[in-house]
Every structure is written in structure tokens, then in C-alpha cells.
Amino acid sequence: IEKGEPVKKTEIIKGDGNIFESVTDAMKNTKENLIACVTSYGIKTAVEQRKELLLNLKSRGVRVRYLVIITKENLKYAKELNDVVELRHFEFPMRVILTDTDCLLIAKDTKGKRPNELIRSNVPGLVGRMRELVENIWDAAIPAEEKIMEIETNKPVEGVNEVRGRENIYRFVKEYIKKSKHDMIIATTSNGLLRIHKYFKYLYDDAKKRGIKTRCLTPITNDNIQAAIDLGIEIRHIDEVRAVMGC
């Protein structure tokens, strides 16, 4: 009361009604920036129960952004929400909402149903760290219009996307390998080969079982020769290379 600032705290909120009320309260009180990473249930809720609130926030000058995995099943909600907020697609089912001052994190995965446990915090260090993570995801995400077109035409949209941050890059590479339907060619540094062996070997093993051939150009050194042998893909030595991946 004396300082005129909310007490810094982290609390656990349980129960459908309490969670919905807490999220709505946080969203109503944001003044500049709202970004939400939600599931198909979250995008349905945004359209059916929070559309007026989102329009009100926009009319007040709040930047409102949503990140969601856009699929055939939730396409109609994605198209409607895209008319209201900034919407992007990202293959990562994180469930978090960030306002100017609060971080709201869904603590339990309920498989498409209402969430039953929420962590809400206004501790600046936690809010700032989560904002940094989510902003990196936003930068790497695909604009909703492109993903919607891809689903409706059944053709990947051509384009160049920049992915920032090691965590995002690793996540992108993993999804790339998992979904690849054609032979892959990699050009990487000597240290890059070590990281490929450490983090992605099991994915290349799986790709091999699917009949996908992987070839790699890299400097082979005393430090990475064992990884090169163990990786189980076709590798050729090159003296100098920049990291590239294609299929």
C-alpha cells in the first residue's frame, strides 16, 4: 500500500473457474504487451470466450500476440483469431501467457481439456526470463497466413525464416529431421559434427530406418573422428565449410 506497487509473489492457482478468472484478470490489466502461447484448447477459448476482451485490448493500444500449433483441426479458430490479433504458428506446445508484469504458466498438461493448475508470478526475474524465451520463439515462428495457406493448399510455403537462439535452432533441426521425406545433405564444422552426434544421432538413426539417406561434408579431425565413425551416415572430409543443411 505504502509503495503503491503489487507485492512480488508466485502462487499456484487450482480449479477451472479460478484459473479462467486469474488469466482474464491478468489480461485485462495489461497496458502495453500481451503474448500467449496456447494449445488448440487455448485458441478455441480465445475465440469463443475472450474475443471481446482481445478487441478491447487492441482498442486501448495493447499489442496482442498469440503463438499456437495451427492444424487442420483448429484451422477455423486460427483464421478467426488471425483477424483479431497477431498470430503465428510454432511446433512447440508451450502453455504460457505473459503480460507487462505477470507470467502465467499452465503447470499440467490436460490433453486438450481445461487446464487444472496454473502458476502465476510477477517476480521480475522470472517474468523477464520467460519473456526472453517467448520472444525468441516468436521471432522463429511462422506467420499464421503462411501456415493457413500451407494447410489449405497442401503445399509448403516457400520462404526464408531466421531462427535465433541455440534452443530454438536445436528444436527446429529436430523437427526438420523428423519430418524429412527426402535425402538430406549437411555441411557443418568439426565442432558441429560433435554436436550432431551428441544431440541428433538418434534422429538420423530413425531417418535411416525410414529409408532416408544422409550425407555430410565436414572437416574430420582427431577430435571428431570417433563421432564421424559412430554417427552412421555417409561423411566426406572437406578442409573448410560453413554450417548448411538441406534436403
PDB file of C-alpha atoms in Angstrom:
ATOM      1  CA  ILE A   1       0.000   0.000   0.000  1.00  0.00           C
ATOM      2  CA  GLU A   2       2.729   2.496   1.008  1.00  0.00           C
ATOM      3  CA  LYS A   3       4.741   1.942  -2.187  1.00  0.00           C
ATOM      4  CA  GLY A   4       1.704   1.667  -4.447  1.00  0.00           C
ATOM      5  CA  GLU A   5       3.103  -1.494  -6.052  1.00  0.00           C
ATOM      6  CA  PRO A   6       1.818  -5.075  -6.047  1.00  0.00           C
ATOM      7  CA  VAL A   7       3.637  -7.490  -3.743  1.00  0.00           C
ATOM      8  CA  LYS A   8       6.104  -9.644  -5.694  1.00  0.00           C
ATOM      9  CA  LYS A   9       4.929 -13.229  -5.382  1.00  0.00           C
ATOM     10  CA  THR A  10       4.473 -16.578  -7.103  1.00  0.00           C
ATOM     11  CA  GLU A  11       1.288 -18.524  -6.454  1.00  0.00           C
ATOM     12  CA  ILE A  12      -0.338 -21.760  -7.581  1.00  0.00           C
ATOM     13  CA  ILE A  13      -3.979 -21.484  -8.655  1.00  0.00           C
ATOM     14  CA  LYS A  14      -6.200 -24.558  -8.982  1.00  0.00           C
ATOM     15  CA  GLY A  15      -9.660 -25.175 -10.379  1.00  0.00           C
ATOM     16  CA  ASP A  16     -11.180 -24.308 -13.761  1.00  0.00           C
ATOM     17  CA  GLY A  17     -13.055 -21.230 -12.618  1.00  0.00           C
ATOM     18  CA  ASN A  18     -10.182 -19.799 -10.586  1.00  0.00           C
ATOM     19  CA  ILE A  19      -7.736 -20.275 -13.446  1.00  0.00           C
ATOM     20  CA  PHE A  20     -10.029 -18.670 -16.018  1.00  0.00           C
ATOM     21  CA  GLU A  21     -10.640 -15.732 -13.676  1.00  0.00           C
ATOM     22  CA  SER A  22      -6.922 -15.252 -12.943  1.00  0.00           C
ATOM     23  CA  VAL A  23      -5.956 -15.317 -16.634  1.00  0.00           C
ATOM     24  CA  THR A  24      -8.751 -12.885 -17.514  1.00  0.00           C
ATOM     25  CA  ASP A  25      -7.687 -10.546 -14.700  1.00  0.00           C
ATOM     26  CA  ALA A  26      -4.051 -10.519 -15.865  1.00  0.00           C
ATOM     27  CA  MET A  27      -5.070  -9.878 -19.470  1.00  0.00           C
ATOM     28  CA  LYS A  28      -7.472  -7.057 -18.543  1.00  0.00           C
ATOM     29  CA  ASN A  29      -4.779  -5.223 -16.579  1.00  0.00           C
ATOM     30  CA  THR A  30      -2.036  -5.306 -19.203  1.00  0.00           C
ATOM     31  CA  LYS A  31      -1.278  -1.908 -20.702  1.00  0.00           C
ATOM     32  CA  GLU A  32       1.300  -2.489 -23.434  1.00  0.00           C
ATOM     33  CA  ASN A  33       2.101  -6.070 -24.346  1.00  0.00           C
ATOM     34  CA  LEU A  34       0.320  -9.438 -24.188  1.00  0.00           C
ATOM     35  CA  ILE A  35       1.741 -12.604 -25.691  1.00  0.00           C
ATOM     36  CA  ALA A  36       0.177 -16.042 -25.257  1.00  0.00           C
ATOM     37  CA  CYS A  37       1.482 -19.489 -26.200  1.00  0.00           C
ATOM     38  CA  VAL A  38      -1.548 -21.764 -26.242  1.00  0.00           C
ATOM     39  CA  THR A  39      -2.807 -25.160 -27.379  1.00  0.00           C
ATOM     40  CA  SER A  40      -5.826 -25.891 -29.572  1.00  0.00           C
ATOM     41  CA  TYR A  41      -7.990 -25.571 -26.472  1.00  0.00           C
ATOM     42  CA  GLY A  42      -6.464 -22.149 -25.774  1.00  0.00           C
ATOM     43  CA  ILE A  43      -7.140 -20.843 -29.282  1.00  0.00           C
ATOM     44  CA  LYS A  44     -10.750 -22.106 -29.060  1.00  0.00           C
ATOM     45  CA  THR A  45     -11.153 -20.304 -25.733  1.00  0.00           C
ATOM     46  CA  ALA A  46      -9.677 -17.104 -27.186  1.00  0.00           C
ATOM     47  CA  VAL A  47     -12.240 -17.082 -29.995  1.00  0.00           C
ATOM     48  CA  GLU A  48     -15.309 -18.257 -28.084  1.00  0.00           C
ATOM     49  CA  GLN A  49     -14.810 -16.620 -24.685  1.00  0.00           C
ATOM     50  CA  ARG A  50     -12.196 -13.852 -24.922  1.00  0.00           C
ATOM     51  CA  LYS A  51     -12.708 -12.270 -28.335  1.00  0.00           C
ATOM     52  CA  GLU A  52     -14.345  -9.116 -26.947  1.00  0.00           C
ATOM     53  CA  LEU A  53     -11.597  -8.741 -24.355  1.00  0.00           C
ATOM     54  CA  LEU A  54      -8.898  -9.066 -27.034  1.00  0.00           C
ATOM     55  CA  LEU A  55     -10.631  -6.471 -29.217  1.00  0.00           C
ATOM     56  CA  ASN A  56     -10.857  -4.154 -26.216  1.00  0.00           C
ATOM     57  CA  LEU A  57      -7.139  -4.551 -25.508  1.00  0.00           C
ATOM     58  CA  LYS A  58      -6.323  -3.698 -29.127  1.00  0.00           C
ATOM     59  CA  SER A  59      -8.548  -0.623 -28.982  1.00  0.00           C
ATOM     60  CA  ARG A  60      -6.515   0.526 -25.965  1.00  0.00           C
ATOM     61  CA  GLY A  61      -3.279   0.190 -27.948  1.00  0.00           C
ATOM     62  CA  VAL A  62      -2.085  -3.073 -26.393  1.00  0.00           C
ATOM     63  CA  ARG A  63      -0.024  -5.267 -28.696  1.00  0.00           C
ATOM     64  CA  VAL A  64      -1.682  -8.698 -28.569  1.00  0.00           C
ATOM     65  CA  ARG A  65       0.120 -11.779 -29.931  1.00  0.00           C
ATOM     66  CA  TYR A  66      -0.722 -15.486 -29.922  1.00  0.00           C
ATOM     67  CA  LEU A  67       1.509 -18.482 -30.656  1.00  0.00           C
ATOM     68  CA  VAL A  68      -0.189 -21.797 -31.412  1.00  0.00           C
ATOM     69  CA  ILE A  69       0.313 -25.005 -33.354  1.00  0.00           C
ATOM     70  CA  ILE A  70      -2.063 -24.444 -36.285  1.00  0.00           C
ATOM     71  CA  THR A  71      -3.587 -27.684 -37.588  1.00  0.00           C
ATOM     72  CA  LYS A  72      -6.468 -28.793 -39.818  1.00  0.00           C
ATOM     73  CA  GLU A  73      -8.479 -29.405 -36.659  1.00  0.00           C
ATOM     74  CA  ASN A  74      -8.195 -25.849 -35.288  1.00  0.00           C
ATOM     75  CA  LEU A  75      -7.950 -24.049 -38.647  1.00  0.00           C
ATOM     76  CA  LYS A  76     -11.304 -22.266 -38.372  1.00  0.00           C
ATOM     77  CA  TYR A  77     -10.361 -20.843 -34.977  1.00  0.00           C
ATOM     78  CA  ALA A  78      -6.930 -19.816 -36.259  1.00  0.00           C
ATOM     79  CA  LYS A  79      -8.476 -17.925 -39.182  1.00  0.00           C
ATOM     80  CA  GLU A  80     -10.911 -16.112 -36.919  1.00  0.00           C
ATOM     81  CA  LEU A  81      -8.291 -15.263 -34.298  1.00  0.00           C
ATOM     82  CA  ASN A  82      -5.916 -14.053 -37.001  1.00  0.00           C
ATOM     83  CA  ASP A  83      -8.417 -11.291 -37.779  1.00  0.00           C
ATOM     84  CA  VAL A  84      -8.227 -10.106 -34.164  1.00  0.00           C
ATOM     85  CA  VAL A  85      -4.592 -10.476 -33.017  1.00  0.00           C
ATOM     86  CA  GLU A  86      -1.085 -11.084 -34.381  1.00  0.00           C
ATOM     87  CA  LEU A  87      -0.961 -14.857 -34.803  1.00  0.00           C
ATOM     88  CA  ARG A  88       1.952 -17.168 -35.565  1.00  0.00           C
ATOM     89  CA  HIS A  89       2.462 -20.924 -35.837  1.00  0.00           C
ATOM     90  CA  PHE A  90       5.167 -22.758 -33.912  1.00  0.00           C
ATOM     91  CA  GLU A  91       5.678 -26.500 -33.363  1.00  0.00           C
ATOM     92  CA  PHE A  92       6.074 -26.280 -29.607  1.00  0.00           C
ATOM     93  CA  PRO A  93       3.097 -26.854 -27.283  1.00  0.00           C
ATOM     94  CA  MET A  94       4.168 -24.412 -24.570  1.00  0.00           C
ATOM     95  CA  ARG A  95       1.337 -23.039 -22.445  1.00  0.00           C
ATOM     96  CA  VAL A  96       2.258 -19.631 -21.046  1.00  0.00           C
ATOM     97  CA  ILE A  97       0.782 -16.117 -21.046  1.00  0.00           C
ATOM     98  CA  LEU A  98       2.902 -13.007 -20.483  1.00  0.00           C
ATOM     99  CA  THR A  99       1.569  -9.548 -19.708  1.00  0.00           C
ATOM    100  CA  ASP A 100       3.513  -6.393 -18.831  1.00  0.00           C
ATOM    101  CA  THR A 101       4.095  -7.615 -15.288  1.00  0.00           C
ATOM    102  CA  ASP A 102       2.885 -11.215 -14.974  1.00  0.00           C
ATOM    103  CA  CYS A 103       3.822 -14.688 -16.160  1.00  0.00           C
ATOM    104  CA  LEU A 104       1.067 -17.306 -16.147  1.00  0.00           C
ATOM    105  CA  LEU A 105       2.246 -20.848 -16.768  1.00  0.00           C
ATOM    106  CA  ILE A 106      -0.013 -23.860 -17.160  1.00  0.00           C
ATOM    107  CA  ALA A 107       1.601 -26.413 -14.874  1.00  0.00           C
ATOM    108  CA  LYS A 108      -0.185 -29.554 -16.027  1.00  0.00           C
ATOM    109  CA  ASP A 109      -0.931 -30.909 -19.490  1.00  0.00           C
ATOM    110  CA  THR A 110      -4.574 -31.931 -19.664  1.00  0.00           C
ATOM    111  CA  LYS A 111      -4.544 -33.170 -23.255  1.00  0.00           C
ATOM    112  CA  GLY A 112      -6.835 -30.657 -24.898  1.00  0.00           C
ATOM    113  CA  LYS A 113      -9.122 -30.160 -21.883  1.00  0.00           C
ATOM    114  CA  ARG A 114      -9.400 -27.258 -19.459  1.00  0.00           C
ATOM    115  CA  PRO A 115      -6.137 -26.679 -17.520  1.00  0.00           C
ATOM    116  CA  ASN A 116      -6.386 -27.603 -13.841  1.00  0.00           C
ATOM    117  CA  GLU A 117      -3.312 -25.924 -12.364  1.00  0.00           C
ATOM    118  CA  LEU A 118      -1.737 -22.531 -13.025  1.00  0.00           C
ATOM    119  CA  ILE A 119       1.429 -20.860 -11.755  1.00  0.00           C
ATOM    120  CA  ARG A 120       1.145 -17.062 -11.686  1.00  0.00           C
ATOM    121  CA  SER A 121       4.128 -14.868 -10.866  1.00  0.00           C
ATOM    122  CA  ASN A 122       5.009 -11.190 -11.004  1.00  0.00           C
ATOM    123  CA  VAL A 123       8.601 -11.704  -9.864  1.00  0.00           C
ATOM    124  CA  PRO A 124      10.578  -9.547 -12.355  1.00  0.00           C
ATOM    125  CA  GLY A 125      13.445 -12.007 -12.841  1.00  0.00           C
ATOM    126  CA  LEU A 126      11.128 -14.877 -13.761  1.00  0.00           C
ATOM    127  CA  VAL A 127       8.887 -12.725 -15.953  1.00  0.00           C
ATOM    128  CA  GLY A 128      11.911 -11.296 -17.776  1.00  0.00           C
ATOM    129  CA  ARG A 129      13.468 -14.708 -18.396  1.00  0.00           C
ATOM    130  CA  MET A 130      10.228 -16.160 -19.748  1.00  0.00           C
ATOM    131  CA  ARG A 131       9.693 -13.091 -21.938  1.00  0.00           C
ATOM    132  CA  GLU A 132      13.154 -13.548 -23.462  1.00  0.00           C
ATOM    133  CA  LEU A 133      12.373 -17.200 -24.234  1.00  0.00           C
ATOM    134  CA  VAL A 134       8.945 -16.477 -25.729  1.00  0.00           C
ATOM    135  CA  GLU A 135      10.213 -13.533 -27.794  1.00  0.00           C
ATOM    136  CA  ASN A 136      12.842 -15.839 -29.313  1.00  0.00           C
ATOM    137  CA  ILE A 137      10.116 -18.338 -30.154  1.00  0.00           C
ATOM    138  CA  TRP A 138       8.019 -15.552 -31.685  1.00  0.00           C
ATOM    139  CA  ASP A 139      10.928 -14.479 -33.890  1.00  0.00           C
ATOM    140  CA  ALA A 140      11.336 -18.062 -35.131  1.00  0.00           C
ATOM    141  CA  ALA A 141       7.609 -18.715 -35.651  1.00  0.00           C
ATOM    142  CA  ILE A 142       5.746 -18.777 -38.986  1.00  0.00           C
ATOM    143  CA  PRO A 143       3.127 -16.097 -39.732  1.00  0.00           C
ATOM    144  CA  ALA A 144      -0.358 -17.571 -39.489  1.00  0.00           C
ATOM    145  CA  GLU A 145      -1.227 -16.620 -43.075  1.00  0.00           C
ATOM    146  CA  GLU A 146       1.583 -18.817 -44.401  1.00  0.00           C
ATOM    147  CA  LYS A 147       0.662 -21.836 -42.266  1.00  0.00           C
ATOM    148  CA  ILE A 148      -3.025 -21.477 -43.130  1.00  0.00           C
ATOM    149  CA  MET A 149      -2.163 -21.378 -46.840  1.00  0.00           C
ATOM    150  CA  GLU A 150       0.061 -24.425 -46.450  1.00  0.00           C
ATOM    151  CA  ILE A 151      -2.775 -26.405 -44.851  1.00  0.00           C
ATOM    152  CA  GLU A 152      -5.397 -25.279 -47.369  1.00  0.00           C
ATOM    153  CA  THR A 153      -3.245 -25.929 -50.447  1.00  0.00           C
ATOM    154  CA  ASN A 154      -1.355 -28.909 -49.004  1.00  0.00           C
ATOM    155  CA  LYS A 155       1.869 -27.333 -50.250  1.00  0.00           C
ATOM    156  CA  PRO A 156       4.707 -25.968 -48.110  1.00  0.00           C
ATOM    157  CA  VAL A 157       5.009 -22.208 -48.414  1.00  0.00           C
ATOM    158  CA  GLU A 158       8.337 -21.123 -49.854  1.00  0.00           C
ATOM    159  CA  GLY A 159      10.328 -18.639 -47.824  1.00  0.00           C
ATOM    160  CA  VAL A 160      13.344 -17.923 -45.673  1.00  0.00           C
ATOM    161  CA  ASN A 161      12.944 -17.806 -41.898  1.00  0.00           C
ATOM    162  CA  GLU A 162      15.547 -16.706 -39.384  1.00  0.00           C
ATOM    163  CA  VAL A 163      15.839 -18.855 -36.253  1.00  0.00           C
ATOM    164  CA  ARG A 164      17.613 -17.315 -33.279  1.00  0.00           C
ATOM    165  CA  GLY A 165      18.963 -18.862 -30.100  1.00  0.00           C
ATOM    166  CA  ARG A 166      20.575 -22.271 -29.670  1.00  0.00           C
ATOM    167  CA  GLU A 167      17.490 -23.834 -28.066  1.00  0.00           C
ATOM    168  CA  ASN A 168      15.279 -22.706 -30.935  1.00  0.00           C
ATOM    169  CA  ILE A 169      17.812 -23.851 -33.533  1.00  0.00           C
ATOM    170  CA  TYR A 170      18.081 -27.324 -31.975  1.00  0.00           C
ATOM    171  CA  ARG A 171      14.290 -27.585 -31.766  1.00  0.00           C
ATOM    172  CA  PHE A 172      13.958 -26.524 -35.420  1.00  0.00           C
ATOM    173  CA  VAL A 173      16.601 -29.044 -36.573  1.00  0.00           C
ATOM    174  CA  LYS A 174      14.914 -31.867 -34.655  1.00  0.00           C
ATOM    175  CA  GLU A 175      11.553 -31.132 -36.283  1.00  0.00           C
ATOM    176  CA  TYR A 176      13.258 -30.813 -39.686  1.00  0.00           C
ATOM    177  CA  ILE A 177      14.837 -34.260 -39.385  1.00  0.00           C
ATOM    178  CA  LYS A 178      11.666 -35.886 -38.021  1.00  0.00           C
ATOM    179  CA  LYS A 179       9.553 -34.601 -40.915  1.00  0.00           C
ATOM    180  CA  SER A 180      12.064 -35.069 -43.715  1.00  0.00           C
ATOM    181  CA  LYS A 181      10.842 -37.251 -46.568  1.00  0.00           C
ATOM    182  CA  HIS A 182      13.872 -36.855 -48.815  1.00  0.00           C
ATOM    183  CA  ASP A 183      17.611 -37.481 -48.596  1.00  0.00           C
ATOM    184  CA  MET A 184      19.470 -34.916 -46.505  1.00  0.00           C
ATOM    185  CA  ILE A 185      22.777 -33.137 -47.089  1.00  0.00           C
ATOM    186  CA  ILE A 186      24.625 -31.460 -44.230  1.00  0.00           C
ATOM    187  CA  ALA A 187      27.667 -29.223 -44.268  1.00  0.00           C
ATOM    188  CA  THR A 188      28.987 -28.497 -40.798  1.00  0.00           C
ATOM    189  CA  THR A 189      32.101 -27.530 -38.870  1.00  0.00           C
ATOM    190  CA  SER A 190      34.227 -30.011 -36.963  1.00  0.00           C
ATOM    191  CA  ASN A 191      32.589 -28.960 -33.700  1.00  0.00           C
ATOM    192  CA  GLY A 192      29.201 -29.065 -35.410  1.00  0.00           C
ATOM    193  CA  LEU A 193      29.702 -32.763 -36.144  1.00  0.00           C
ATOM    194  CA  LEU A 194      30.295 -33.390 -32.438  1.00  0.00           C
ATOM    195  CA  ARG A 195      27.043 -31.615 -31.581  1.00  0.00           C
ATOM    196  CA  ILE A 196      25.176 -33.546 -34.277  1.00  0.00           C
ATOM    197  CA  HIS A 197      26.464 -36.791 -32.781  1.00  0.00           C
ATOM    198  CA  LYS A 198      25.545 -35.735 -29.245  1.00  0.00           C
ATOM    199  CA  TYR A 199      22.073 -34.290 -29.847  1.00  0.00           C
ATOM    200  CA  PHE A 200      20.725 -35.705 -33.122  1.00  0.00           C
ATOM    201  CA  LYS A 201      22.219 -39.173 -33.711  1.00  0.00           C
ATOM    202  CA  TYR A 202      19.015 -40.969 -32.671  1.00  0.00           C
ATOM    203  CA  LEU A 203      17.043 -38.902 -35.190  1.00  0.00           C
ATOM    204  CA  TYR A 204      19.402 -39.764 -38.036  1.00  0.00           C
ATOM    205  CA  ASP A 205      19.189 -43.424 -36.980  1.00  0.00           C
ATOM    206  CA  ASP A 206      15.414 -43.183 -37.244  1.00  0.00           C
ATOM    207  CA  ALA A 207      15.629 -41.406 -40.625  1.00  0.00           C
ATOM    208  CA  LYS A 208      17.846 -44.228 -41.886  1.00  0.00           C
ATOM    209  CA  LYS A 209      15.182 -46.748 -40.869  1.00  0.00           C
ATOM    210  CA  ARG A 210      12.676 -44.735 -42.929  1.00  0.00           C
ATOM    211  CA  GLY A 211      14.916 -45.134 -45.970  1.00  0.00           C
ATOM    212  CA  ILE A 212      16.294 -41.586 -45.907  1.00  0.00           C
ATOM    213  CA  LYS A 213      19.947 -41.213 -46.846  1.00  0.00           C
ATOM    214  CA  THR A 214      22.011 -38.575 -45.031  1.00  0.00           C
ATOM    215  CA  ARG A 215      25.296 -37.219 -46.366  1.00  0.00           C
ATOM    216  CA  CYS A 216      27.634 -34.862 -44.546  1.00  0.00           C
ATOM    217  CA  LEU A 217      30.561 -32.620 -45.502  1.00  0.00           C
ATOM    218  CA  THR A 218      32.800 -31.678 -42.590  1.00  0.00           C
ATOM    219  CA  PRO A 219      36.459 -31.313 -41.553  1.00  0.00           C
ATOM    220  CA  ILE A 220      37.413 -34.657 -39.994  1.00  0.00           C
ATOM    221  CA  THR A 221      39.891 -34.190 -37.151  1.00  0.00           C
ATOM    222  CA  ASN A 222      41.402 -36.187 -34.322  1.00  0.00           C
ATOM    223  CA  ASP A 223      38.767 -34.673 -32.051  1.00  0.00           C
ATOM    224  CA  ASN A 224      35.693 -35.741 -34.045  1.00  0.00           C
ATOM    225  CA  ILE A 225      36.825 -38.883 -35.881  1.00  0.00           C
ATOM    226  CA  GLN A 226      35.140 -41.238 -33.409  1.00  0.00           C
ATOM    227  CA  ALA A 227      31.879 -39.321 -33.704  1.00  0.00           C
ATOM    228  CA  ALA A 228      32.181 -39.479 -37.505  1.00  0.00           C
ATOM    229  CA  ILE A 229      32.562 -43.260 -37.378  1.00  0.00           C
ATOM    230  CA  ASP A 230      29.776 -43.754 -34.845  1.00  0.00           C
ATOM    231  CA  LEU A 231      27.218 -41.444 -36.453  1.00  0.00           C
ATOM    232  CA  GLY A 232      26.303 -43.987 -39.115  1.00  0.00           C
ATOM    233  CA  ILE A 233      25.842 -41.611 -42.052  1.00  0.00           C
ATOM    234  CA  GLU A 234      27.914 -41.004 -45.195  1.00  0.00           C
ATOM    235  CA  ILE A 235      30.616 -38.446 -44.323  1.00  0.00           C
ATOM    236  CA  ARG A 236      33.243 -36.832 -46.544  1.00  0.00           C
ATOM    237  CA  HIS A 237      36.110 -34.630 -45.474  1.00  0.00           C
ATOM    238  CA  ILE A 238      36.388 -31.004 -46.535  1.00  0.00           C
ATOM    239  CA  ASP A 239      39.018 -28.559 -45.292  1.00  0.00           C
ATOM    240  CA  GLU A 240      36.729 -25.622 -44.614  1.00  0.00           C
ATOM    241  CA  VAL A 241      32.969 -25.334 -44.505  1.00  0.00           C
ATOM    242  CA  ARG A 242      30.117 -23.199 -43.209  1.00  0.00           C
ATOM    243  CA  ALA A 243      27.196 -24.899 -41.493  1.00  0.00           C
ATOM    244  CA  VAL A 244      24.428 -25.693 -44.003  1.00  0.00           C
ATOM    245  CA  MET A 245      21.584 -28.232 -44.046  1.00  0.00           C
ATOM    246  CA  GLY A 246      19.277 -29.160 -46.904  1.00  0.00           C
ATOM    247  CA  CYS A 247      17.139 -31.871 -48.379  1.00  0.00           C
TER     248      CYS A 247
END
